[in-house]
Amino acid sequence: MENLNNPNGDSGNDRRDFIKKSLAGSALLTFGGVLPGFSPKSYAKIIGANEKVRVGMMGVNSRGLALATNYALQPNCEVISISDVDTRAAEKCIGIVNDTQKSKPANIPDFRKALENKDMDALVVAAPDHWHAPAAILASKAGKHVYLEKPCSHNPHEGELLVAVAKKYKNVIQMGNQRRSWPNVAAGIKEVHDGAIGRPYFAKGWYTNNRASIGIGKETSVPSWLDYELWQGPAPRRAFKDNIVHYNWHWFWNWGTGEALNNGTHMLDLMRWGLQVDFPTRVTSSGGRFRYKDDWETPDTQVINLEFANNTAMTWEGRSCNGRTIEGSSVGVVFYGEKGSLQIGEGNNYKIYDLDNKLVKEVKNDLVIDPRNKMNPSQSLDAFHIQNFFDGIKKGAPLAAEIVGGHQSTLLAQLGNIAIRSGETLNIDPTNGHIKGSKAAEKFWKREYQKGWEPTV
């Protein structure tokens, strides 16, 4: 098997060079806009302006299948390859994409082989968390742009590698925190910034669910449909058990990152956006695996508290095994300010309350779905994020979720996990997010890798 650090990617092709030149020559473009002095009609005449972005998909079992379908629905995109270690998932996705875009993507199980295709513009990474950063780094080295599902990394070291890679290879890396592109969510954050609730000084986010026990796994032979060696990739090798693949890997530290990064990343990102903060000064966390006695290693109940240098703070509560809602919503964020509060709920909406708890403004999802459009409302919302990614590639438009901010938001959840795993209060350098003065905590900054699979810039 190929070494992780030796992809045979090749970015020296005409299409890739053209797109890079187009990006460099369009620095003056605004979000969703066109070149100054050009009408949309005249802009369309520029060679390649309407060329489809050709993407490869890595990981298509669950979230990846939804993303593959959504990408195939975009009129300015073509899904050209499907890569998955599960032959069943790949075949299912290829059929759906073929029916959607009326062209059949290639079945290339090893995404590293798919990266060799000179016609691929971008790789969409929706594999398990331990593969996120390593795959994005390989794609970047191969001259591809990257749409990277959250969290952007398995550990803080990998997040820093991603930032360095984007700087070195100058490619577009968008993290999949889609709410950054949802219109009413963005409008709600703008209300916070514009003083609708006065100075915001505290934010609370949450996620609740009622997940079942994963039981005690049994070591069994690897199923014939699974390439378990490639599935593990950069992670140290563990024996195959019958309760790991596909979803339960989230709850094992070797491959997953727990609920804090699985779902907490979204809300921590919104809170960081609203409070306009980067790195914290102090982090604490409490919780554990409380509901069941099984193989689940990460917390099923967790509270993360973060303090920042601008006299603000935030807290995130995750309950994986008790679905009681907060503020009437299973997931959400509330910003508290000097003059009121603003709540962003599960969808594309927000509410503003005054200090007497009176509802003073409510903005509901006003997205109009064209009945001729095959996308459902959720797909239509996420399509804003996908199109922003494409605009970043073809027009040099600012990304809604560029990798520097993606790393900063992911790090908030990672620091929470480090705090609970080390049992310590973390003092943080607010200039770079690094832990100060704790050897017990610092050992979680970087993971161990399977020999020969270490990601490098």
PDB file of N, CA and C in Angstrom, residues 71 95 123 184 186 197 225 252 347 399 419-421 455:
ATOM      1  N   TYR A  71     -23.894  18.054  -4.271  1.00  0.00           N
ATOM      2  CA  TYR A  71     -22.944  18.515  -5.281  1.00  0.00           C
ATOM      3  C   TYR A  71     -23.427  18.154  -6.681  1.00  0.00           C
ATOM      4  N   GLY A  95     -24.843   5.221  -8.048  1.00  0.00           N
ATOM      5  CA  GLY A  95     -26.161   5.139  -8.676  1.00  0.00           C
ATOM      6  C   GLY A  95     -26.972   6.407  -8.485  1.00  0.00           C
ATOM      7  N   LEU A 123     -11.509  18.082  -3.908  1.00  0.00           N
ATOM      8  CA  LEU A 123     -11.873  16.874  -3.182  1.00  0.00           C
ATOM      9  C   LEU A 123     -12.806  17.248  -2.043  1.00  0.00           C
ATOM     10  N   ASN A 184     -30.366  33.608   7.145  1.00  0.00           N
ATOM     11  CA  ASN A 184     -30.928  34.190   8.367  1.00  0.00           C
ATOM     12  C   ASN A 184     -30.025  33.994   9.578  1.00  0.00           C
ATOM     13  N   ALA A 186     -26.729  34.130   9.319  1.00  0.00           N
ATOM     14  CA  ALA A 186     -25.761  35.219   9.119  1.00  0.00           C
ATOM     15  C   ALA A 186     -26.379  36.562   9.501  1.00  0.00           C
ATOM     16  N   ILE A 197     -28.642  43.611  20.796  1.00  0.00           N
ATOM     17  CA  ILE A 197     -28.813  43.224  22.204  1.00  0.00           C
ATOM     18  C   ILE A 197     -27.777  43.927  23.082  1.00  0.00           C
ATOM     19  N   TRP A 225     -16.805  -6.440   2.298  1.00  0.00           N
ATOM     20  CA  TRP A 225     -17.088  -5.172   1.615  1.00  0.00           C
ATOM     21  C   TRP A 225     -16.251  -4.012   2.144  1.00  0.00           C
ATOM     22  N   PHE A 252     -14.882   6.636  19.910  1.00  0.00           N
ATOM     23  CA  PHE A 252     -13.578   6.055  20.249  1.00  0.00           C
ATOM     24  C   PHE A 252     -12.491   7.080  19.940  1.00  0.00           C
ATOM     25  N   GLY A 347     -32.858  25.728  12.812  1.00  0.00           N
ATOM     26  CA  GLY A 347     -32.839  26.009  11.385  1.00  0.00           C
ATOM     27  C   GLY A 347     -32.348  27.395  11.050  1.00  0.00           C
ATOM     28  N   LEU A 399     -14.252  33.229   1.547  1.00  0.00           N
ATOM     29  CA  LEU A 399     -14.952  32.039   2.005  1.00  0.00           C
ATOM     30  C   LEU A 399     -15.730  32.330   3.275  1.00  0.00           C
ATOM     31  N   ALA A 419      -9.271  19.320  28.211  1.00  0.00           N
ATOM     32  CA  ALA A 419      -9.498  19.666  29.615  1.00  0.00           C
ATOM     33  C   ALA A 419     -10.131  18.504  30.376  1.00  0.00           C
ATOM     34  N   ILE A 420     -11.113  17.853  29.759  1.00  0.00           N
ATOM     35  CA  ILE A 420     -11.791  16.765  30.470  1.00  0.00           C
ATOM     36  C   ILE A 420     -10.917  15.524  30.535  1.00  0.00           C
ATOM     37  N   ARG A 421     -10.100  15.289  29.512  1.00  0.00           N
ATOM     38  CA  ARG A 421      -9.242  14.103  29.499  1.00  0.00           C
ATOM     39  C   ARG A 421      -8.056  14.253  30.462  1.00  0.00           C
ATOM     40  N   PRO A 455       0.982  12.818   8.593  1.00  0.00           N
ATOM     41  CA  PRO A 455       0.772  13.949   7.680  1.00  0.00           C
ATOM     42  C   PRO A 455       1.865  14.999   7.855  1.00  0.00           C
TER      43      PRO A 455
END
